[in-house]
């Protein structure tokens, strides 16, 4: 450990790091200094346990009392007085001519050699401090603080500034990235320090994209057309995460008579490009047009709510009268087919099948709600002879 040349009566501190290269813990019970003008700073702090591979720092002061060369030794002992570590030390004292004053010794110490800002969202800013301390025996002048690198700046402070011995000044360095990706920079301090006119602090950080959740809904409207009362039909609505970060769909609510959401549960989080399909059902309970609204709420940056208009028409169910009869067994001629006659309440019967029906059954799907219909059937042989009418049957359509 070389302290170099130090003015007589002044004191310079230096730190030595002792590393345990052994396989077991080194237990230090005594730290001693041999040699005049060398001393421990802060005492020996024993006992000290240095684990295998670990490091312990010892600070030593050199205070020459005369213009001369000095040597000494730092020794660390274990409980058996066996040396754990030995460090040679040297330094020189420098005097001055009688009747003159000691040379000025301005010194500037910078608190760190680097700042790491980590990940910072684009468009936001964070700051970290750098402390400048006058550690010499006379005042030091900090002439300027300059910064380079995209996104880096100094917040507040003005230069030049003079710091008396032991006086400090804290500079705030800001990182405000304007783009994603890593960014490096440099803070350069210039002064009249005897240890060097410039001191640098390397700067590093990464700009990250701001959270941008976006939800896209596949359609703005659904038309169900005509749907028979009492029956149900469904149509899909697809929700897709189209942002750069996940989007949370908080709820899906529906209004309007006959409309409902089938399945699905909320809230749900969709990662970028992930989709969810919601089934919307229309089950009209009455005839006539019906409108409704599906409302999706989310944390999407494009809007917290999205709506889908719903429309459809409930229609009456189709009615049908199904007739069946027994073929005549007393006819002397074979039956070629049947005629079906219908009256709608006027007492006048009209033939409703355009040709002979061979089966002994007939479906009349031309009826309407609220009407009453009366039917009878006749058989026709191959000679075209028509039988007498069958018994009549009447039906009221609901």
GROMACS .gro file of C-alpha atoms in nm:
model
  398
    1UNK     CA    1   0.000   0.000   0.000
    2UNK     CA    2   0.169   0.319  -0.121
    3UNK     CA    3   0.040   0.649   0.016
    4UNK     CA    4   0.271   0.852  -0.208
    5UNK     CA    5   0.383   1.195  -0.093
    6UNK     CA    6   0.178   1.371   0.173
    7UNK     CA    7   0.238   1.716   0.318
    8UNK     CA    8   0.372   1.715   0.671
    9UNK     CA    9   0.090   1.742   0.922
   10UNK     CA   10  -0.175   1.636   0.674
   11UNK     CA   11  -0.353   1.300   0.673
   12UNK     CA   12  -0.449   1.074   0.384
   13UNK     CA   13  -0.670   0.765   0.415
   14UNK     CA   14  -0.642   0.455   0.199
   15UNK     CA   15  -0.833   0.128   0.205
   16UNK     CA   16  -0.689  -0.219   0.159
   17UNK     CA   17  -0.918  -0.514   0.082
   18UNK     CA   18  -0.819  -0.852   0.228
   19UNK     CA   19  -0.966  -1.157   0.050
   20UNK     CA   20  -0.991  -1.501   0.213
   21UNK     CA   21  -0.862  -1.742  -0.053
   22UNK     CA   22  -0.888  -2.042   0.179
   23UNK     CA   23  -1.160  -2.303   0.209
   24UNK     CA   24  -1.264  -2.214   0.564
   25UNK     CA   25  -1.363  -1.896   0.746
   26UNK     CA   26  -1.074  -1.681   0.862
   27UNK     CA   27  -1.130  -1.555   1.217
   28UNK     CA   28  -0.929  -1.239   1.291
   29UNK     CA   29  -0.883  -1.150   1.657
   30UNK     CA   30  -0.628  -0.867   1.624
   31UNK     CA   31  -0.539  -0.601   1.365
   32UNK     CA   32  -0.215  -0.415   1.431
   33UNK     CA   33  -0.007  -0.144   1.264
   34UNK     CA   34   0.373  -0.129   1.277
   35UNK     CA   35   0.555   0.184   1.165
   36UNK     CA   36   0.533   0.546   1.269
   37UNK     CA   37   0.276   0.783   1.115
   38UNK     CA   38   0.045   0.493   1.011
   39UNK     CA   39  -0.279   0.428   1.204
   40UNK     CA   40  -0.606   0.239   1.177
   41UNK     CA   41  -0.913   0.445   1.096
   42UNK     CA   42  -1.205   0.346   1.315
   43UNK     CA   43  -1.018   0.089   1.528
   44UNK     CA   44  -0.954  -0.278   1.457
   45UNK     CA   45  -1.325  -0.386   1.489
   46UNK     CA   46  -1.224  -0.734   1.600
   47UNK     CA   47  -1.327  -1.010   1.615
   48UNK     CA   48  -1.370  -1.031   1.236
   49UNK     CA   49  -1.495  -1.339   1.046
   50UNK     CA   50  -1.401  -1.348   0.677
   51UNK     CA   51  -1.583  -1.634   0.498
   52UNK     CA   52  -1.414  -1.839   0.227
   53UNK     CA   53  -1.398  -1.620  -0.083
   54UNK     CA   54  -1.506  -1.317   0.119
   55UNK     CA   55  -1.338  -0.977   0.141
   56UNK     CA   56  -1.283  -0.740   0.434
   57UNK     CA   57  -1.179  -0.375   0.393
   58UNK     CA   58  -0.940  -0.204   0.637
   59UNK     CA   59  -0.886   0.174   0.626
   60UNK     CA   60  -0.544   0.309   0.719
   61UNK     CA   61  -0.438   0.671   0.770
   62UNK     CA   62  -0.092   0.810   0.689
   63UNK     CA   63   0.000   1.131   0.875
   64UNK     CA   64   0.368   1.218   0.830
   65UNK     CA   65   0.519   1.427   1.107
   66UNK     CA   66   0.834   1.519   0.917
   67UNK     CA   67   0.972   1.534   0.567
   68UNK     CA   68   1.095   1.177   0.541
   69UNK     CA   69   1.024   0.835   0.395
   70UNK     CA   70   0.810   0.603   0.604
   71UNK     CA   71   0.738   0.230   0.596
   72UNK     CA   72   0.512   0.009   0.799
   73UNK     CA   73   0.306  -0.309   0.804
   74UNK     CA   74  -0.057  -0.398   0.862
   75UNK     CA   75  -0.093  -0.739   1.029
   76UNK     CA   76  -0.410  -0.941   1.091
   77UNK     CA   77  -0.375  -1.225   1.348
   78UNK     CA   78  -0.597  -1.516   1.444
   79UNK     CA   79  -0.659  -1.649   1.796
   80UNK     CA   80  -0.330  -1.840   1.793
   81UNK     CA   81  -0.140  -1.522   1.699
   82UNK     CA   82  -0.079  -1.666   1.354
   83UNK     CA   83  -0.079  -1.403   1.077
   84UNK     CA   84  -0.391  -1.417   0.862
   85UNK     CA   85  -0.275  -1.133   0.636
   86UNK     CA   86   0.023  -0.895   0.614
   87UNK     CA   87   0.030  -0.576   0.409
   88UNK     CA   88   0.341  -0.364   0.356
   89UNK     CA   89   0.289   0.014   0.361
   90UNK     CA   90   0.501   0.312   0.262
   91UNK     CA   91   0.475   0.684   0.217
   92UNK     CA   92   0.674   1.005   0.217
   93UNK     CA   93   0.634   1.324   0.413
   94UNK     CA   94   0.690   1.652   0.232
   95UNK     CA   95   0.771   1.969   0.422
   96UNK     CA   96   0.784   2.335   0.322
   97UNK     CA   97   1.034   2.614   0.366
   98UNK     CA   98   1.014   2.815   0.688
   99UNK     CA   99   0.818   3.132   0.642
  100UNK     CA  100   0.603   2.990   0.362
  101UNK     CA  101   0.264   2.822   0.367
  102UNK     CA  102   0.187   2.465   0.265
  103UNK     CA  103   0.087   2.414  -0.097
  104UNK     CA  104  -0.284   2.425  -0.169
  105UNK     CA  105  -0.435   2.076  -0.194
  106UNK     CA  106  -0.787   2.094  -0.338
  107UNK     CA  107  -0.942   1.751  -0.383
  108UNK     CA  108  -1.281   1.648  -0.520
  109UNK     CA  109  -1.436   1.308  -0.450
  110UNK     CA  110  -1.734   1.183  -0.655
  111UNK     CA  111  -1.971   0.947  -0.471
  112UNK     CA  112  -1.998   0.692  -0.753
  113UNK     CA  113  -1.837   0.596  -1.082
  114UNK     CA  114  -2.161   0.475  -1.241
  115UNK     CA  115  -2.539   0.508  -1.224
  116UNK     CA  116  -2.778   0.238  -1.345
  117UNK     CA  117  -3.138   0.351  -1.391
  118UNK     CA  118  -3.270   0.006  -1.486
  119UNK     CA  119  -3.593  -0.006  -1.687
  120UNK     CA  120  -3.787   0.320  -1.721
  121UNK     CA  121  -4.112   0.364  -1.912
  122UNK     CA  122  -4.087   0.587  -2.219
  123UNK     CA  123  -4.229   0.929  -2.138
  124UNK     CA  124  -4.165   0.905  -1.764
  125UNK     CA  125  -3.857   1.024  -1.575
  126UNK     CA  126  -3.651   0.912  -1.278
  127UNK     CA  127  -3.355   1.073  -1.101
  128UNK     CA  128  -3.053   0.953  -0.905
  129UNK     CA  129  -2.805   1.160  -0.699
  130UNK     CA  130  -2.431   1.209  -0.744
  131UNK     CA  131  -2.259   1.374  -0.447
  132UNK     CA  132  -1.946   1.587  -0.493
  133UNK     CA  133  -1.736   1.631  -0.177
  134UNK     CA  134  -1.435   1.852  -0.108
  135UNK     CA  135  -1.189   1.611   0.057
  136UNK     CA  136  -0.871   1.819   0.037
  137UNK     CA  137  -0.719   2.067   0.277
  138UNK     CA  138  -0.823   2.368   0.072
  139UNK     CA  139  -1.136   2.464  -0.117
  140UNK     CA  140  -1.200   2.298  -0.452
  141UNK     CA  141  -1.374   2.467  -0.744
  142UNK     CA  142  -1.614   2.260  -0.952
  143UNK     CA  143  -1.607   2.436  -1.287
  144UNK     CA  144  -1.877   2.246  -1.474
  145UNK     CA  145  -2.093   1.935  -1.492
  146UNK     CA  146  -2.167   1.819  -1.847
  147UNK     CA  147  -2.378   1.526  -1.959
  148UNK     CA  148  -2.403   1.324  -2.280
  149UNK     CA  149  -2.637   1.048  -2.394
  150UNK     CA  150  -2.995   1.051  -2.515
  151UNK     CA  151  -3.250   1.093  -2.236
  152UNK     CA  152  -3.001   1.203  -1.970
  153UNK     CA  153  -2.992   1.549  -1.810
  154UNK     CA  154  -2.888   1.733  -1.495
  155UNK     CA  155  -3.178   1.863  -1.287
  156UNK     CA  156  -3.105   2.188  -1.106
  157UNK     CA  157  -2.767   2.310  -0.985
  158UNK     CA  158  -2.540   2.576  -1.134
  159UNK     CA  159  -2.167   2.594  -1.197
  160UNK     CA  160  -1.896   2.696  -1.125
  161UNK     CA  161  -1.925   2.640  -0.751
  162UNK     CA  162  -1.661   2.638  -0.475
  163UNK     CA  163  -1.670   2.375  -0.200
  164UNK     CA  164  -1.477   2.431   0.120
  165UNK     CA  165  -1.306   2.132   0.284
  166UNK     CA  166  -1.566   1.868   0.384
  167UNK     CA  167  -1.843   2.058   0.205
  168UNK     CA  168  -2.064   1.860  -0.037
  169UNK     CA  169  -2.293   1.927  -0.331
  170UNK     CA  170  -2.547   1.679  -0.469
  171UNK     CA  171  -2.621   1.674  -0.840
  172UNK     CA  172  -2.944   1.511  -0.960
  173UNK     CA  173  -2.912   1.312  -1.283
  174UNK     CA  174  -3.238   1.243  -1.468
  175UNK     CA  175  -3.317   0.965  -1.716
  176UNK     CA  176  -3.624   1.037  -1.930
  177UNK     CA  177  -3.617   0.796  -2.228
  178UNK     CA  178  -3.794   0.900  -2.546
  179UNK     CA  179  -3.761   0.561  -2.715
  180UNK     CA  180  -3.743   0.196  -2.617
  181UNK     CA  181  -3.408   0.020  -2.587
  182UNK     CA  182  -3.086   0.059  -2.391
  183UNK     CA  183  -2.929   0.403  -2.350
  184UNK     CA  184  -2.585   0.498  -2.222
  185UNK     CA  185  -2.437   0.832  -2.127
  186UNK     CA  186  -2.167   1.010  -1.931
  187UNK     CA  187  -2.163   1.272  -1.658
  188UNK     CA  188  -1.833   1.463  -1.666
  189UNK     CA  189  -1.725   1.681  -1.372
  190UNK     CA  190  -1.442   1.930  -1.426
  191UNK     CA  191  -1.264   2.095  -1.132
  192UNK     CA  192  -0.927   2.210  -1.004
  193UNK     CA  193  -0.887   1.895  -0.793
  194UNK     CA  194  -0.527   1.790  -0.742
  195UNK     CA  195  -0.635   1.430  -0.802
  196UNK     CA  196  -0.747   1.505  -1.158
  197UNK     CA  197  -0.925   1.784  -1.339
  198UNK     CA  198  -1.203   1.559  -1.470
  199UNK     CA  199  -1.413   1.286  -1.310
  200UNK     CA  200  -1.661   1.073  -1.500
  201UNK     CA  201  -1.979   0.887  -1.405
  202UNK     CA  202  -2.105   0.634  -1.661
  203UNK     CA  203  -2.483   0.624  -1.709
  204UNK     CA  204  -2.699   0.333  -1.821
  205UNK     CA  205  -3.069   0.260  -1.848
  206UNK     CA  206  -3.334   0.102  -2.067
  207UNK     CA  207  -3.644   0.265  -2.211
  208UNK     CA  208  -3.945   0.035  -2.203
  209UNK     CA  209  -4.276   0.068  -2.382
  210UNK     CA  210  -4.565   0.216  -2.188
  211UNK     CA  211  -4.846  -0.020  -2.104
  212UNK     CA  212  -5.086  -0.016  -2.400
  213UNK     CA  213  -5.381  -0.250  -2.349
  214UNK     CA  214  -5.626  -0.244  -2.639
  215UNK     CA  215  -5.950  -0.435  -2.694
  216UNK     CA  216  -6.106  -0.482  -3.037
  217UNK     CA  217  -6.467  -0.601  -3.071
  218UNK     CA  218  -6.546  -0.796  -3.388
  219UNK     CA  219  -6.869  -0.613  -3.469
  220UNK     CA  220  -7.066  -0.304  -3.373
  221UNK     CA  221  -7.408  -0.465  -3.430
  222UNK     CA  222  -7.587  -0.799  -3.446
  223UNK     CA  223  -7.910  -0.858  -3.642
  224UNK     CA  224  -8.098  -1.176  -3.557
  225UNK     CA  225  -8.368  -1.126  -3.818
  226UNK     CA  226  -8.700  -1.307  -3.761
  227UNK     CA  227  -8.705  -1.562  -3.483
  228UNK     CA  228  -9.009  -1.766  -3.383
  229UNK     CA  229  -9.144  -1.689  -3.037
  230UNK     CA  230  -9.034  -1.958  -2.795
  231UNK     CA  231  -8.727  -2.059  -2.993
  232UNK     CA  232  -8.372  -1.924  -2.950
  233UNK     CA  233  -8.077  -1.843  -3.175
  234UNK     CA  234  -7.723  -1.726  -3.095
  235UNK     CA  235  -7.457  -1.519  -3.268
  236UNK     CA  236  -7.091  -1.469  -3.169
  237UNK     CA  237  -6.903  -1.155  -3.070
  238UNK     CA  238  -6.524  -1.194  -3.060
  239UNK     CA  239  -6.309  -0.984  -2.824
  240UNK     CA  240  -5.939  -0.960  -2.921
  241UNK     CA  241  -5.643  -0.811  -2.736
  242UNK     CA  242  -5.473  -0.595  -3.001
  243UNK     CA  243  -5.238  -0.389  -2.781
  244UNK     CA  244  -4.881  -0.446  -2.671
  245UNK     CA  245  -4.979  -0.545  -2.317
  246UNK     CA  246  -5.255  -0.760  -2.171
  247UNK     CA  247  -5.606  -0.615  -2.153
  248UNK     CA  248  -5.855  -0.694  -1.879
  249UNK     CA  249  -6.221  -0.734  -1.978
  250UNK     CA  250  -6.402  -0.643  -1.658
  251UNK     CA  251  -6.761  -0.723  -1.753
  252UNK     CA  252  -7.009  -0.790  -2.033
  253UNK     CA  253  -7.361  -0.661  -1.968
  254UNK     CA  254  -7.670  -0.689  -2.186
  255UNK     CA  255  -8.001  -0.503  -2.205
  256UNK     CA  256  -8.317  -0.558  -2.409
  257UNK     CA  257  -8.601  -0.809  -2.381
  258UNK     CA  258  -8.513  -1.156  -2.506
  259UNK     CA  259  -8.136  -1.099  -2.520
  260UNK     CA  260  -7.881  -1.276  -2.299
  261UNK     CA  261  -7.517  -1.387  -2.286
  262UNK     CA  262  -7.467  -1.762  -2.303
  263UNK     CA  263  -7.167  -1.889  -2.103
  264UNK     CA  264  -6.848  -1.699  -2.025
  265UNK     CA  265  -6.736  -1.538  -1.701
  266UNK     CA  266  -6.575  -1.205  -1.618
  267UNK     CA  267  -6.336  -1.043  -1.542
  268UNK     CA  268  -6.090  -1.209  -1.778
  269UNK     CA  269  -5.740  -1.105  -1.892
  270UNK     CA  270  -5.638  -1.143  -2.257
  271UNK     CA  271  -5.270  -1.139  -2.350
  272UNK     CA  272  -5.166  -0.968  -2.675
  273UNK     CA  273  -5.333  -1.140  -2.977
  274UNK     CA  274  -5.547  -1.358  -2.750
  275UNK     CA  275  -5.923  -1.372  -2.822
  276UNK     CA  276  -6.245  -1.458  -2.641
  277UNK     CA  277  -6.579  -1.528  -2.811
  278UNK     CA  278  -6.903  -1.427  -2.638
  279UNK     CA  279  -7.229  -1.591  -2.750
  280UNK     CA  280  -7.530  -1.357  -2.758
  281UNK     CA  281  -7.872  -1.526  -2.757
  282UNK     CA  282  -8.207  -1.393  -2.882
  283UNK     CA  283  -8.508  -1.582  -2.744
  284UNK     CA  284  -8.818  -1.366  -2.806
  285UNK     CA  285  -9.113  -1.412  -2.575
  286UNK     CA  286  -9.349  -1.201  -2.785
  287UNK     CA  287  -9.400  -1.105  -3.146
  288UNK     CA  288  -9.263  -0.778  -3.278
  289UNK     CA  289  -8.928  -0.605  -3.310
  290UNK     CA  290  -8.686  -0.606  -3.017
  291UNK     CA  291  -8.367  -0.405  -2.966
  292UNK     CA  292  -8.091  -0.434  -2.710
  293UNK     CA  293  -7.730  -0.352  -2.627
  294UNK     CA  294  -7.424  -0.555  -2.536
  295UNK     CA  295  -7.179  -0.341  -2.335
  296UNK     CA  296  -6.817  -0.450  -2.281
  297UNK     CA  297  -6.609  -0.274  -2.012
  298UNK     CA  298  -6.230  -0.306  -1.999
  299UNK     CA  299  -5.908  -0.117  -1.929
  300UNK     CA  300  -5.847  -0.066  -2.302
  301UNK     CA  301  -5.651   0.248  -2.384
  302UNK     CA  302  -5.889   0.307  -2.677
  303UNK     CA  303  -6.191   0.338  -2.446
  304UNK     CA  304  -6.320   0.172  -2.133
  305UNK     CA  305  -6.653   0.071  -2.289
  306UNK     CA  306  -6.750  -0.082  -2.624
  307UNK     CA  307  -7.108  -0.137  -2.738
  308UNK     CA  308  -7.277  -0.379  -2.976
  309UNK     CA  309  -7.634  -0.291  -3.080
  310UNK     CA  310  -7.877  -0.583  -3.101
  311UNK     CA  311  -8.190  -0.617  -3.317
  312UNK     CA  312  -8.436  -0.890  -3.403
  313UNK     CA  313  -8.804  -0.965  -3.456
  314UNK     CA  314  -9.018  -1.217  -3.273
  315UNK     CA  315  -9.260  -1.395  -3.506
  316UNK     CA  316  -9.559  -1.617  -3.431
  317UNK     CA  317  -9.504  -1.988  -3.452
  318UNK     CA  318  -9.640  -2.157  -3.767
  319UNK     CA  319  -9.950  -2.375  -3.708
  320UNK     CA  320 -10.053  -2.695  -3.881
  321UNK     CA  321 -10.357  -2.924  -3.868
  322UNK     CA  322 -10.270  -3.290  -3.911
  323UNK     CA  323 -10.556  -3.509  -4.034
  324UNK     CA  324 -10.567  -3.887  -4.053
  325UNK     CA  325 -10.843  -4.136  -4.129
  326UNK     CA  326 -10.916  -4.503  -4.187
  327UNK     CA  327 -10.950  -4.629  -4.543
  328UNK     CA  328 -11.305  -4.752  -4.627
  329UNK     CA  329 -11.349  -5.129  -4.619
  330UNK     CA  330 -11.702  -5.150  -4.772
  331UNK     CA  331 -11.623  -4.994  -5.110
  332UNK     CA  332 -11.684  -5.229  -5.406
  333UNK     CA  333 -11.426  -5.047  -5.619
  334UNK     CA  334 -11.064  -4.989  -5.512
  335UNK     CA  335 -10.987  -4.642  -5.375
  336UNK     CA  336 -10.759  -4.436  -5.601
  337UNK     CA  337 -10.714  -4.152  -5.350
  338UNK     CA  338 -10.883  -3.892  -5.134
  339UNK     CA  339 -11.020  -3.540  -5.152
  340UNK     CA  340 -10.992  -3.315  -4.845
  341UNK     CA  341 -11.245  -3.038  -4.794
  342UNK     CA  342 -11.224  -2.747  -4.551
  343UNK     CA  343 -11.458  -2.478  -4.423
  344UNK     CA  344 -11.331  -2.172  -4.234
  345UNK     CA  345 -11.658  -2.098  -4.055
  346UNK     CA  346 -11.875  -1.983  -4.344
  347UNK     CA  347 -12.033  -2.325  -4.385
  348UNK     CA  348 -11.898  -2.352  -4.740
  349UNK     CA  349 -11.647  -2.631  -4.792
  350UNK     CA  350 -11.373  -2.606  -5.051
  351UNK     CA  351 -11.137  -2.870  -5.186
  352UNK     CA  352 -10.789  -2.793  -5.050
  353UNK     CA  353 -10.577  -3.062  -5.214
  354UNK     CA  354 -10.505  -3.008  -5.582
  355UNK     CA  355 -10.493  -3.377  -5.667
  356UNK     CA  356 -10.582  -3.711  -5.514
  357UNK     CA  357 -10.388  -3.788  -5.200
  358UNK     CA  358 -10.310  -4.155  -5.172
  359UNK     CA  359 -10.204  -4.168  -4.804
  360UNK     CA  360 -10.471  -4.171  -4.534
  361UNK     CA  361 -10.325  -3.857  -4.380
  362UNK     CA  362 -10.296  -3.490  -4.471
  363UNK     CA  363 -10.120  -3.188  -4.317
  364UNK     CA  364 -10.282  -2.847  -4.360
  365UNK     CA  365 -10.020  -2.577  -4.296
  366UNK     CA  366 -10.218  -2.287  -4.440
  367UNK     CA  367 -10.412  -2.220  -4.122
  368UNK     CA  368 -10.383  -1.894  -3.924
  369UNK     CA  369 -10.406  -1.817  -3.555
  370UNK     CA  370 -10.751  -1.750  -3.409
  371UNK     CA  371 -10.950  -1.920  -3.686
  372UNK     CA  372 -11.171  -2.232  -3.661
  373UNK     CA  373 -11.157  -2.489  -3.940
  374UNK     CA  374 -11.389  -2.785  -4.019
  375UNK     CA  375 -11.276  -3.074  -4.239
  376UNK     CA  376 -11.421  -3.380  -4.410
  377UNK     CA  377 -11.271  -3.638  -4.647
  378UNK     CA  378 -11.412  -3.828  -4.948
  379UNK     CA  379 -11.265  -4.128  -5.127
  380UNK     CA  380 -11.239  -4.144  -5.506
  381UNK     CA  381 -11.224  -4.473  -5.704
  382UNK     CA  382 -11.045  -4.534  -6.031
  383UNK     CA  383 -11.357  -4.442  -6.226
  384UNK     CA  384 -11.355  -4.098  -6.067
  385UNK     CA  385 -11.657  -4.174  -5.854
  386UNK     CA  386 -11.644  -3.981  -5.524
  387UNK     CA  387 -11.787  -4.126  -5.205
  388UNK     CA  388 -12.011  -3.956  -4.955
  389UNK     CA  389 -11.834  -3.720  -4.711
  390UNK     CA  390 -11.677  -3.860  -4.397
  391UNK     CA  391 -11.757  -3.738  -4.051
  392UNK     CA  392 -11.656  -3.374  -3.993
  393UNK     CA  393 -11.377  -3.264  -3.759
  394UNK     CA  394 -11.331  -2.906  -3.633
  395UNK     CA  395 -11.020  -2.731  -3.494
  396UNK     CA  396 -10.958  -2.386  -3.347
  397UNK     CA  397 -10.608  -2.253  -3.406
  398UNK     CA  398 -10.455  -2.085  -3.096
   0.00000   0.00000   0.00000
